[in-house]
Amino acid sequence: MKLRKTGIIGLFWVFMLVLMLPISHLPLTAANRILVTDLTLLLVILVINHTIIHAPLKFKSPFTFSHQLWVSIVPVIYVLLILMGVSTVGPLPARQALQAIAPAFSIAAYEEIFFRGIVLGGLLRIWGTRHLLTITFVSSLLFSLSHLLNLTHQSLLSTGFQATSALAIGLLFAAVYLRTDSLWWPIAGHFLNDFLILAASGSLSSSGPIHYGIQIAVSGGELVIAIVTTAWLLRPEERFDIQQKFHLA
């Protein structure tokens, strides 16, 4: 029964990837294409979750803001480092920054609700906290592998670096969601990450020259920090609390 339910979530993930391909190639401007794609996918996952998966989507945290901020401190620092990197390029173009707000939020809302809320939450309901780290890794790996669709418009190496970074971010956001009991923190972090990239470059794709040594060091460092932080946030003494919050048997 558990394997069958897990297989349903896996098929759900494949279905969303297949659905994304034709929608993401509509003849629209980049910003409008992102909006149409992610809002359509968001509607689809909410309907399927309501009718089939039944994963709880948690937004209102029972914890104080200071507690939630403390739990989220590593992703917050991560976003601040991105901001520092963007600031070295110069001031953000005002028009480009305004145009980046809606698509960045639609990406964050769809991907966090799907991968953290439904995939992670669904697997957690099936397997419980005994396999918490494995479930967290699997949901983050699916998030990472979804970025391989970018091979349609960027190089294999660029996509590989992007997928590695996505795995690191996925682990961090999954741990933050489980500890804060609110999807708003992952959505906010994801929004800021994509907004800064979109506002600075106008695209989430890697189009410039890649310094491979630096990129390998950065991606590897991201992943190591994410793994260590996730293991600490989801350490055994925290799992009973997560079990209670998510009403697991």
Coordinates of N, CA and C in Angstrom, one line a residue, residues 7-242:
G7 N 4.2 5.5 -5.5 CA 4.2 5.5 -6.9 C 3.3 6.5 -7.5
I8 N 2.1 6.7 -6.9 CA 1.2 7.7 -7.3 C 1.8 9.1 -7.3
I9 N 2.5 9.4 -6.2 CA 3.2 10.7 -6.2 C 4.3 10.8 -7.2
G10 N 5.0 9.7 -7.5 CA 6.0 9.7 -8.5 C 5.4 10.0 -9.9
L11 N 4.3 9.3 -10.2 CA 3.5 9.5 -11.5 C 3.0 11.0 -11.6
F12 N 2.6 11.5 -10.4 CA 2.1 12.9 -10.4 C 3.2 13.8 -10.8
W13 N 4.4 13.6 -10.3 CA 5.6 14.4 -10.7 C 5.9 14.3 -12.2
V14 N 5.9 13.1 -12.7 CA 6.1 12.9 -14.1 C 5.1 13.6 -15.0
F15 N 3.8 13.5 -14.5 CA 2.7 14.1 -15.2 C 2.9 15.6 -15.3
M16 N 3.4 16.2 -14.2 CA 3.5 17.7 -14.2 C 4.7 18.1 -15.1
L17 N 5.7 17.3 -15.2 CA 6.8 17.6 -16.1 C 6.4 17.5 -17.5
V18 N 5.6 16.5 -17.9 CA 5.1 16.4 -19.2 C 4.2 17.5 -19.6
L19 N 3.3 17.9 -18.6 CA 2.4 19.0 -18.8 C 3.1 20.3 -19.0
M20 N 4.2 20.5 -18.3 CA 5.0 21.7 -18.3 C 5.6 22.0 -19.7
L21 N 6.0 21.0 -20.4 CA 6.7 21.2 -21.7 C 6.0 22.0 -22.7
P22 N 4.7 21.6 -23.1 CA 4.0 22.4 -24.1 C 3.7 23.8 -23.6
I23 N 3.3 23.9 -22.3 CA 2.9 25.2 -21.8 C 4.0 26.2 -21.8
S24 N 5.2 25.7 -21.4 CA 6.4 26.6 -21.3 C 6.9 27.0 -22.6
H25 N 6.4 26.5 -23.7 CA 6.9 27.0 -25.0 C 5.8 27.8 -25.8
L26 N 4.9 28.3 -25.1 CA 3.9 29.2 -25.7 C 4.5 30.4 -26.3
P27 N 4.0 31.0 -27.4 CA 4.7 32.2 -28.0 C 4.3 33.5 -27.2
L28 N 4.9 33.6 -26.0 CA 4.6 34.8 -25.2 C 6.0 35.4 -24.8
T29 N 5.9 36.5 -24.2 CA 7.2 37.1 -23.6 C 7.6 36.2 -22.5
A30 N 8.9 36.3 -22.1 CA 9.4 35.4 -21.1 C 8.6 35.5 -19.8
A31 N 8.3 36.8 -19.4 CA 7.6 37.0 -18.1 C 6.2 36.4 -18.2
N32 N 5.5 36.7 -19.3 CA 4.1 36.1 -19.4 C 4.1 34.6 -19.5
R33 N 5.1 34.1 -20.2 CA 5.2 32.6 -20.3 C 5.4 32.0 -18.9
I34 N 6.2 32.5 -18.1 CA 6.4 32.0 -16.8 C 5.1 32.1 -16.0
L35 N 4.4 33.2 -16.1 CA 3.2 33.4 -15.3 C 2.1 32.4 -15.7
V36 N 1.9 32.3 -17.1 CA 0.9 31.4 -17.6 C 1.3 29.9 -17.2
T37 N 2.5 29.6 -17.3 CA 3.0 28.2 -17.0 C 2.7 27.9 -15.6
D38 N 3.3 28.7 -14.7 CA 3.3 28.3 -13.3 C 1.9 28.5 -12.6
L39 N 1.1 29.5 -13.1 CA -0.3 29.6 -12.5 C -1.1 28.4 -13.0
T40 N -0.9 28.0 -14.2 CA -1.7 26.8 -14.7 C -1.3 25.6 -14.0
L41 N 0.0 25.4 -13.8 CA 0.5 24.2 -13.0 C 0.0 24.3 -11.6
L42 N 0.0 25.5 -11.0 CA -0.5 25.6 -9.6 C -1.9 25.2 -9.5
L43 N -2.8 25.6 -10.4 CA -4.2 25.2 -10.4 C -4.3 23.7 -10.5
V44 N -3.5 23.1 -11.4 CA -3.6 21.7 -11.6 C -3.2 20.9 -10.3
I45 N -2.1 21.3 -9.7 CA -1.7 20.5 -8.5 C -2.6 20.7 -7.4
L46 N -3.3 21.9 -7.2 CA -4.2 22.1 -6.1 C -5.4 21.2 -6.3
V47 N -5.9 21.1 -7.6 CA -7.0 20.2 -7.8 C -6.7 18.7 -7.6
I48 N -5.5 18.3 -8.1 CA -5.1 16.9 -7.9 C -4.9 16.6 -6.5
N49 N -4.2 17.5 -5.8 CA -4.0 17.3 -4.3 C -5.3 17.1 -3.6
H50 N -6.3 18.0 -3.9 CA -7.6 18.0 -3.2 C -8.3 16.7 -3.5
T51 N -8.2 16.1 -4.7 CA -9.0 15.0 -5.0 C -8.3 13.6 -4.8
I52 N -6.9 13.6 -4.9 CA -6.2 12.3 -4.9 C -5.2 12.2 -3.8
I53 N -4.3 13.2 -3.7 CA -3.1 13.1 -2.8 C -3.5 13.4 -1.3
H54 N -4.2 14.5 -1.1 CA -4.7 14.9 0.2 C -3.5 15.2 1.2
A55 N -2.5 15.8 0.6 CA -1.4 16.3 1.5 C -1.8 17.6 2.1
P56 N -1.6 17.8 3.4 CA -1.9 19.0 4.1 C -1.0 20.2 3.7
L57 N -1.6 21.3 3.3 CA -0.8 22.5 2.9 C -0.8 23.4 4.1
K58 N 0.3 23.6 4.8 CA 0.3 24.4 6.0 C 1.0 25.8 5.7
F59 N 0.2 26.8 6.1 CA 0.7 28.2 6.0 C 0.8 28.9 7.3
K60 N -0.1 28.7 8.2 CA -0.1 29.4 9.5 C 0.7 28.7 10.5
S61 N 1.9 29.2 10.9 CA 2.8 28.6 11.8 C 2.3 28.8 13.3
P62 N 2.4 27.8 14.1 CA 2.1 28.0 15.6 C 3.2 28.7 16.3
F63 N 4.3 28.9 15.7 CA 5.5 29.4 16.4 C 5.6 30.9 16.3
T64 N 6.4 31.5 17.2 CA 6.6 33.0 17.1 C 7.5 33.3 15.9
F65 N 7.4 34.6 15.5 CA 8.2 35.0 14.3 C 9.7 34.8 14.6
S66 N 10.2 35.1 15.8 CA 11.6 35.0 16.1 C 12.0 33.5 16.0
H67 N 11.2 32.6 16.4 CA 11.6 31.2 16.3 C 11.6 30.8 14.8
Q68 N 10.7 31.2 14.0 CA 10.7 30.9 12.6 C 11.9 31.5 11.9
L69 N 12.3 32.7 12.3 CA 13.4 33.4 11.7 C 14.7 32.6 12.0
W70 N 14.8 32.2 13.3 CA 16.0 31.4 13.7 C 16.1 30.1 12.9
V71 N 15.0 29.4 12.8 CA 15.1 28.2 12.0 C 15.5 28.4 10.6
S72 N 15.1 29.6 10.0 CA 15.3 29.9 8.6 C 16.5 30.7 8.4
I73 N 17.4 30.8 9.4 CA 18.5 31.7 9.3 C 19.5 31.4 8.1
V74 N 19.7 30.1 7.9 CA 20.7 29.7 6.8 C 20.1 30.1 5.4
P75 N 18.9 29.8 5.1 CA 18.3 30.3 3.8 C 18.3 31.8 3.7
V76 N 18.1 32.5 4.9 CA 18.1 34.0 4.9 C 19.5 34.5 4.5
I77 N 20.5 33.9 5.1 CA 21.9 34.3 4.8 C 22.2 34.0 3.3
Y78 N 21.7 32.8 2.9 CA 21.9 32.5 1.5 C 21.4 33.5 0.5
V79 N 20.2 34.0 0.8 CA 19.6 35.0 -0.1 C 20.3 36.3 0.0
L80 N 20.8 36.7 1.3 CA 21.6 37.9 1.4 C 22.9 37.8 0.6
L81 N 23.5 36.6 0.6 CA 24.7 36.5 -0.2 C 24.4 36.7 -1.7
I82 N 23.3 36.2 -2.2 CA 22.9 36.4 -3.6 C 22.7 37.9 -3.8
L83 N 22.1 38.6 -2.8 CA 21.8 40.0 -2.9 C 23.2 40.8 -3.0
M84 N 24.1 40.4 -2.2 CA 25.5 41.0 -2.3 C 26.1 40.8 -3.6
G85 N 25.9 39.6 -4.2 CA 26.5 39.3 -5.5 C 25.9 40.1 -6.6
V86 N 24.5 40.3 -6.5 CA 23.8 41.1 -7.5 C 24.2 42.6 -7.3
S87 N 24.4 43.0 -6.1 CA 24.8 44.4 -5.9 C 26.1 44.8 -6.5
T88 N 27.0 43.8 -6.7 CA 28.3 44.1 -7.3 C 28.1 44.4 -8.8
V89 N 27.0 44.0 -9.4 CA 26.8 44.2 -10.8 C 26.3 45.7 -11.1
G90 N 25.7 46.3 -10.0 CA 25.2 47.6 -10.1 C 23.8 47.7 -9.8
P91 N 23.2 48.9 -9.8 CA 21.8 49.0 -9.5 C 20.9 48.2 -10.5
L92 N 19.8 47.6 -9.9 CA 18.9 46.8 -10.8 C 18.1 47.8 -11.7
P93 N 17.9 47.4 -12.9 CA 17.1 48.2 -13.8 C 15.6 48.2 -13.3
A94 N 15.1 49.4 -13.1 CA 13.8 49.6 -12.4 C 12.7 48.8 -13.2
R95 N 12.6 48.9 -14.5 CA 11.6 48.3 -15.2 C 11.8 46.7 -15.2
Q96 N 13.0 46.3 -15.3 CA 13.3 44.8 -15.2 C 12.9 44.3 -13.8
A97 N 13.2 45.1 -12.8 CA 12.9 44.6 -11.4 C 11.3 44.5 -11.3
L98 N 10.6 45.5 -11.7 CA 9.1 45.4 -11.6 C 8.6 44.3 -12.4
Q99 N 9.1 44.0 -13.6 CA 8.6 42.9 -14.4 C 9.0 41.5 -13.8
A100 N 9.9 41.5 -12.9 CA 10.4 40.2 -12.3 C 9.5 39.8 -11.1
I101 N 8.7 40.7 -10.5 CA 8.0 40.4 -9.3 C 7.0 39.3 -9.5
A102 N 6.1 39.5 -10.5 CA 5.0 38.5 -10.7 C 5.5 37.1 -11.1
P103 N 6.4 37.0 -12.1 CA 6.9 35.7 -12.5 C 7.7 35.0 -11.3
A104 N 8.5 35.8 -10.6 CA 9.2 35.2 -9.5 C 8.3 34.7 -8.4
F105 N 7.2 35.4 -8.1 CA 6.3 34.9 -7.1 C 5.5 33.7 -7.6
S106 N 5.1 33.7 -8.9 CA 4.4 32.5 -9.5 C 5.3 31.2 -9.4
I107 N 6.5 31.4 -9.8 CA 7.5 30.3 -9.7 C 7.6 29.7 -8.3
A108 N 7.8 30.7 -7.3 CA 8.0 30.3 -5.9 C 6.7 29.6 -5.4
A109 N 5.5 30.1 -5.7 CA 4.3 29.6 -5.2 C 4.1 28.2 -5.7
Y110 N 4.2 28.0 -7.0 CA 4.0 26.7 -7.6 C 5.0 25.7 -7.1
E111 N 6.3 26.0 -7.2 CA 7.3 25.0 -6.9 C 7.3 24.6 -5.4
E112 N 7.1 25.6 -4.5 CA 7.1 25.3 -3.1 C 5.8 24.5 -2.7
I113 N 4.7 24.9 -3.2 CA 3.4 24.2 -2.8 C 3.5 22.8 -3.4
F114 N 4.1 22.6 -4.6 CA 4.1 21.3 -5.1 C 5.2 20.4 -4.5
F115 N 6.5 20.9 -4.4 CA 7.5 20.0 -4.0 C 7.6 20.0 -2.4
R116 N 7.4 21.1 -1.8 CA 7.5 21.0 -0.3 C 6.1 20.6 0.3
G117 N 5.0 21.3 -0.2 CA 3.7 21.0 0.4 C 3.1 19.7 0.0
I118 N 3.1 19.3 -1.3 CA 2.5 18.1 -1.8 C 3.4 16.9 -1.8
V119 N 4.5 17.0 -2.5 CA 5.4 15.9 -2.6 C 6.0 15.5 -1.3
L120 N 6.6 16.4 -0.6 CA 7.2 16.2 0.7 C 6.1 15.8 1.7
G121 N 5.0 16.6 1.7 CA 4.0 16.4 2.7 C 3.3 15.1 2.4
G122 N 3.1 14.7 1.1 CA 2.5 13.4 0.8 C 3.3 12.2 1.2
L123 N 4.6 12.3 0.9 CA 5.5 11.2 1.3 C 5.6 11.1 2.9
L124 N 5.5 12.2 3.5 CA 5.6 12.2 5.0 C 4.4 11.5 5.6
R125 N 3.2 11.7 5.0 CA 2.0 11.0 5.4 C 2.1 9.5 5.2
I126 N 2.8 9.2 4.1 CA 2.9 7.7 3.8 C 3.9 7.0 4.7
W127 N 5.1 7.6 4.9 CA 6.2 6.9 5.5 C 6.5 7.4 6.9
G128 N 5.9 8.5 7.4 CA 6.1 9.0 8.7 C 7.5 9.6 8.9
T129 N 7.8 10.0 10.2 CA 9.1 10.6 10.5 C 10.3 9.7 10.6
R130 N 10.0 8.4 10.7 CA 11.1 7.4 10.8 C 12.0 7.5 9.6
H131 N 11.5 7.8 8.4 CA 12.3 8.0 7.2 C 12.4 9.4 6.8
L132 N 12.4 10.3 7.8 CA 12.3 11.8 7.5 C 13.4 12.3 6.6
L133 N 14.7 11.9 6.9 CA 15.8 12.4 6.0 C 15.7 11.9 4.6
T134 N 15.3 10.6 4.5 CA 15.2 10.0 3.2 C 14.1 10.7 2.4
I135 N 13.0 10.9 3.0 CA 11.9 11.6 2.3 C 12.3 13.0 1.9
T136 N 12.9 13.7 2.8 CA 13.4 15.1 2.5 C 14.3 15.1 1.3
F137 N 15.2 14.1 1.3 CA 16.2 14.0 0.1 C 15.5 13.7 -1.2
V138 N 14.6 12.7 -1.1 CA 13.9 12.3 -2.3 C 13.0 13.5 -2.9
S139 N 12.3 14.2 -2.1 CA 11.5 15.3 -2.6 C 12.4 16.4 -3.2
S140 N 13.5 16.6 -2.5 CA 14.5 17.6 -3.0 C 15.2 17.2 -4.3
L141 N 15.4 15.9 -4.4 CA 16.0 15.3 -5.6 C 15.0 15.5 -6.8
L142 N 13.8 15.2 -6.6 CA 12.8 15.4 -7.7 C 12.7 16.9 -8.1
F143 N 12.8 17.8 -7.1 CA 12.9 19.2 -7.4 C 14.1 19.5 -8.3
S144 N 15.2 18.9 -7.9 CA 16.5 19.1 -8.7 C 16.4 18.6 -10.1
L145 N 15.9 17.4 -10.2 CA 15.8 16.7 -11.5 C 14.8 17.5 -12.5
S146 N 13.8 18.2 -11.9 CA 12.9 18.9 -12.7 C 13.6 20.0 -13.5
H147 N 14.7 20.5 -13.0 CA 15.5 21.5 -13.7 C 16.2 21.0 -14.9
L148 N 16.2 19.7 -15.1 CA 16.8 19.1 -16.3 C 16.0 19.5 -17.6
L149 N 14.8 19.9 -17.4 CA 14.0 20.4 -18.5 C 14.7 21.6 -19.2
N150 N 15.5 22.3 -18.4 CA 16.2 23.5 -19.0 C 17.3 23.1 -20.0
L151 N 17.5 21.8 -20.2 CA 18.4 21.4 -21.3 C 17.9 21.7 -22.7
T152 N 16.6 22.1 -22.7 CA 16.0 22.5 -24.0 C 16.5 23.8 -24.5
H153 N 17.1 24.6 -23.5 CA 17.6 26.0 -24.0 C 18.9 26.4 -23.3
Q154 N 19.6 25.5 -22.6 CA 20.9 25.8 -22.1 C 21.8 24.6 -22.1
S155 N 23.1 24.7 -21.9 CA 24.0 23.6 -22.0 C 23.9 22.6 -20.8
L156 N 24.5 21.5 -21.0 CA 24.4 20.4 -20.0 C 25.1 20.8 -18.8
L157 N 26.3 21.4 -18.9 CA 27.0 21.9 -17.7 C 26.3 22.9 -16.9
S158 N 25.7 23.9 -17.6 CA 25.0 24.9 -16.9 C 23.8 24.3 -16.2
T159 N 23.1 23.4 -16.9 CA 21.9 22.8 -16.3 C 22.4 21.9 -15.1
G160 N 23.5 21.2 -15.2 CA 24.0 20.4 -14.1 C 24.3 21.3 -12.8
F161 N 24.9 22.4 -13.0 CA 25.2 23.3 -11.9 C 23.9 23.8 -11.3
Q162 N 22.9 24.2 -12.2 CA 21.6 24.6 -11.7 C 20.9 23.6 -10.9
A163 N 20.9 22.3 -11.4 CA 20.3 21.2 -10.7 C 20.9 21.0 -9.3
T164 N 22.2 21.1 -9.3 CA 22.9 20.9 -8.0 C 22.5 22.0 -7.0
S165 N 22.5 23.2 -7.5 CA 22.0 24.3 -6.6 C 20.6 24.1 -6.2
A166 N 19.7 23.6 -7.1 CA 18.3 23.4 -6.7 C 18.2 22.3 -5.7
L167 N 19.1 21.3 -5.7 CA 19.0 20.2 -4.7 C 19.4 20.8 -3.3
A168 N 20.4 21.7 -3.3 CA 20.8 22.3 -2.0 C 19.6 23.2 -1.5
I169 N 19.0 24.0 -2.4 CA 17.9 24.9 -1.9 C 16.7 24.1 -1.5
G170 N 16.5 23.0 -2.3 CA 15.3 22.1 -1.9 C 15.5 21.5 -0.5
L171 N 16.7 21.1 -0.2 CA 16.9 20.5 1.1 C 16.7 21.5 2.2
L172 N 17.2 22.8 2.0 CA 17.0 23.8 3.0 C 15.6 24.2 3.2
F173 N 14.9 24.4 2.1 CA 13.5 24.8 2.2 C 12.6 23.7 2.7
A174 N 12.9 22.4 2.4 CA 12.2 21.3 3.0 C 12.3 21.3 4.5
A175 N 13.6 21.5 5.0 CA 13.8 21.4 6.4 C 13.1 22.6 7.1
V176 N 13.2 23.8 6.5 CA 12.5 25.0 7.1 C 11.0 24.8 7.2
Y177 N 10.4 24.2 6.1 CA 9.0 24.0 6.1 C 8.6 23.0 7.2
L178 N 9.4 22.0 7.4 CA 9.0 21.0 8.4 C 9.2 21.5 9.8
R179 N 10.1 22.5 10.0 CA 10.4 23.0 11.3 C 9.5 24.2 11.7
T180 N 9.1 25.0 10.6 CA 8.3 26.2 10.9 C 6.8 25.9 10.8
D181 N 6.5 24.8 10.1 CA 5.1 24.4 9.8 C 4.4 25.5 9.0
S182 N 5.1 26.1 8.1 CA 4.5 27.2 7.2 C 5.3 27.2 5.9
L183 N 4.5 27.1 4.8 CA 5.0 27.2 3.5 C 5.4 28.6 3.1
W184 N 5.0 29.6 3.9 CA 5.4 31.0 3.6 C 6.9 31.3 3.6
W185 N 7.6 30.6 4.5 CA 9.0 30.8 4.5 C 9.7 30.3 3.3
P186 N 9.5 29.0 2.9 CA 10.1 28.6 1.6 C 9.7 29.4 0.4
I187 N 8.4 29.8 0.4 CA 7.9 30.6 -0.7 C 8.6 32.0 -0.7
A188 N 8.8 32.6 0.4 CA 9.5 33.9 0.5 C 10.9 33.8 0.1
G189 N 11.6 32.7 0.6 CA 13.0 32.5 0.2 C 13.2 32.2 -1.3
H190 N 12.3 31.4 -1.8 CA 12.4 31.1 -3.2 C 12.1 32.3 -4.1
F191 N 11.1 33.1 -3.7 CA 10.7 34.3 -4.4 C 11.9 35.3 -4.5
L192 N 12.5 35.5 -3.3 CA 13.7 36.5 -3.3 C 14.8 36.0 -4.1
N193 N 15.1 34.7 -4.1 CA 16.2 34.1 -4.9 C 15.9 34.3 -6.4
D194 N 14.7 33.9 -6.8 CA 14.4 34.1 -8.3 C 14.2 35.5 -8.7
F195 N 13.7 36.3 -7.8 CA 13.5 37.7 -8.1 C 14.8 38.4 -8.4
L196 N 15.8 38.2 -7.5 CA 17.1 38.8 -7.6 C 17.7 38.4 -8.9
I197 N 17.6 37.1 -9.3 CA 18.2 36.6 -10.5 C 17.5 37.2 -11.7
L198 N 16.2 37.2 -11.7 CA 15.4 37.7 -12.8 C 15.6 39.2 -13.0
A199 N 15.6 40.0 -11.9 CA 15.8 41.4 -11.9 C 17.1 41.8 -12.4
A200 N 18.1 41.0 -12.1 CA 19.5 41.3 -12.5 C 19.8 40.9 -13.9
S201 N 19.3 39.8 -14.4 CA 19.7 39.3 -15.7 C 18.5 39.2 -16.7
G202 N 17.3 39.2 -16.2 CA 16.1 39.1 -17.0 C 15.8 37.6 -17.4
S203 N 16.5 36.7 -16.8 CA 16.3 35.3 -17.1 C 16.8 34.4 -16.0
L204 N 16.2 33.2 -15.8 CA 16.7 32.2 -14.9 C 17.7 31.3 -15.5
S205 N 17.9 31.4 -16.8 CA 18.8 30.5 -17.5 C 20.2 31.1 -17.5
S206 N 21.2 30.2 -17.5 CA 22.6 30.6 -17.6 C 23.0 30.8 -19.0
S207 N 23.3 32.1 -19.3 CA 23.6 32.4 -20.7 C 25.1 33.0 -20.8
G208 N 25.7 33.4 -19.8 CA 27.0 34.0 -19.8 C 28.1 32.9 -19.7
P209 N 29.4 33.4 -19.8 CA 30.5 32.4 -19.7 C 30.5 31.8 -18.3
I210 N 30.9 30.5 -18.2 CA 30.9 29.9 -16.9 C 32.4 29.6 -16.5
H211 N 32.8 30.0 -15.3 CA 34.1 29.7 -14.8 C 33.9 28.4 -14.0
Y212 N 34.3 27.3 -14.6 CA 34.0 26.0 -14.1 C 34.5 25.7 -12.7
G213 N 35.8 26.1 -12.5 CA 36.3 25.9 -11.1 C 35.6 26.6 -10.1
I214 N 35.3 27.9 -10.3 CA 34.5 28.6 -9.3 C 33.1 28.1 -9.1
Q215 N 32.4 27.7 -10.3 CA 31.1 27.2 -10.2 C 31.0 25.8 -9.5
I216 N 32.0 25.0 -9.7 CA 32.1 23.7 -9.0 C 32.2 23.9 -7.5
A217 N 33.1 24.9 -7.1 CA 33.3 25.2 -5.7 C 32.1 25.7 -5.1
V218 N 31.4 26.6 -5.8 CA 30.2 27.3 -5.2 C 29.1 26.2 -5.1
S219 N 28.8 25.4 -6.1 CA 27.8 24.4 -6.1 C 28.1 23.4 -5.0
G220 N 29.3 22.9 -5.0 CA 29.7 21.9 -4.0 C 29.5 22.5 -2.5
G221 N 29.9 23.8 -2.4 CA 29.8 24.4 -1.0 C 28.4 24.5 -0.6
E222 N 27.5 24.9 -1.6 CA 26.1 25.0 -1.3 C 25.5 23.7 -0.8
L223 N 25.9 22.7 -1.5 CA 25.3 21.3 -1.2 C 25.8 20.9 0.1
V224 N 27.0 21.0 0.4 CA 27.6 20.6 1.8 C 26.9 21.4 2.9
I225 N 26.8 22.7 2.7 CA 26.1 23.5 3.8 C 24.6 23.1 3.9
A226 N 24.0 22.8 2.8 CA 22.6 22.4 2.8 C 22.4 21.1 3.5
I227 N 23.3 20.1 3.2 CA 23.2 18.8 3.9 C 23.4 18.9 5.4
V228 N 24.4 19.6 5.8 CA 24.7 19.7 7.2 C 23.6 20.5 7.9
T229 N 23.1 21.5 7.3 CA 22.0 22.3 8.0 C 20.7 21.5 8.1
T230 N 20.4 20.8 7.0 CA 19.2 19.9 7.0 C 19.3 18.8 8.0
A231 N 20.4 18.2 8.1 CA 20.6 17.1 9.1 C 20.5 17.7 10.5
W232 N 21.0 18.9 10.8 CA 20.8 19.5 12.1 C 19.4 19.9 12.4
L233 N 18.7 20.6 11.4 CA 17.3 21.0 11.7 C 16.4 19.8 11.9
L234 N 16.7 18.7 11.2 CA 15.8 17.5 11.3 C 16.4 16.4 12.2
R235 N 17.3 16.8 13.1 CA 17.9 15.8 14.0 C 16.8 15.1 14.8
P236 N 17.2 13.9 15.3 CA 16.2 13.0 15.9 C 15.3 13.6 17.0
E237 N 15.8 14.5 17.8 CA 15.0 15.1 18.9 C 14.0 16.0 18.4
E238 N 14.0 16.4 17.2 CA 13.0 17.3 16.6 C 11.9 16.6 15.9
R239 N 12.1 15.3 15.7 CA 11.1 14.6 14.8 C 9.8 14.3 15.5
F240 N 9.8 14.1 16.8 CA 8.5 14.0 17.5 C 7.6 15.2 17.3
D241 N 8.2 16.4 17.4 CA 7.5 17.6 17.3 C 6.9 17.7 15.8
I242 N 7.7 17.3 14.8 CA 7.2 17.3 13.5 C 6.1 16.3 13.3

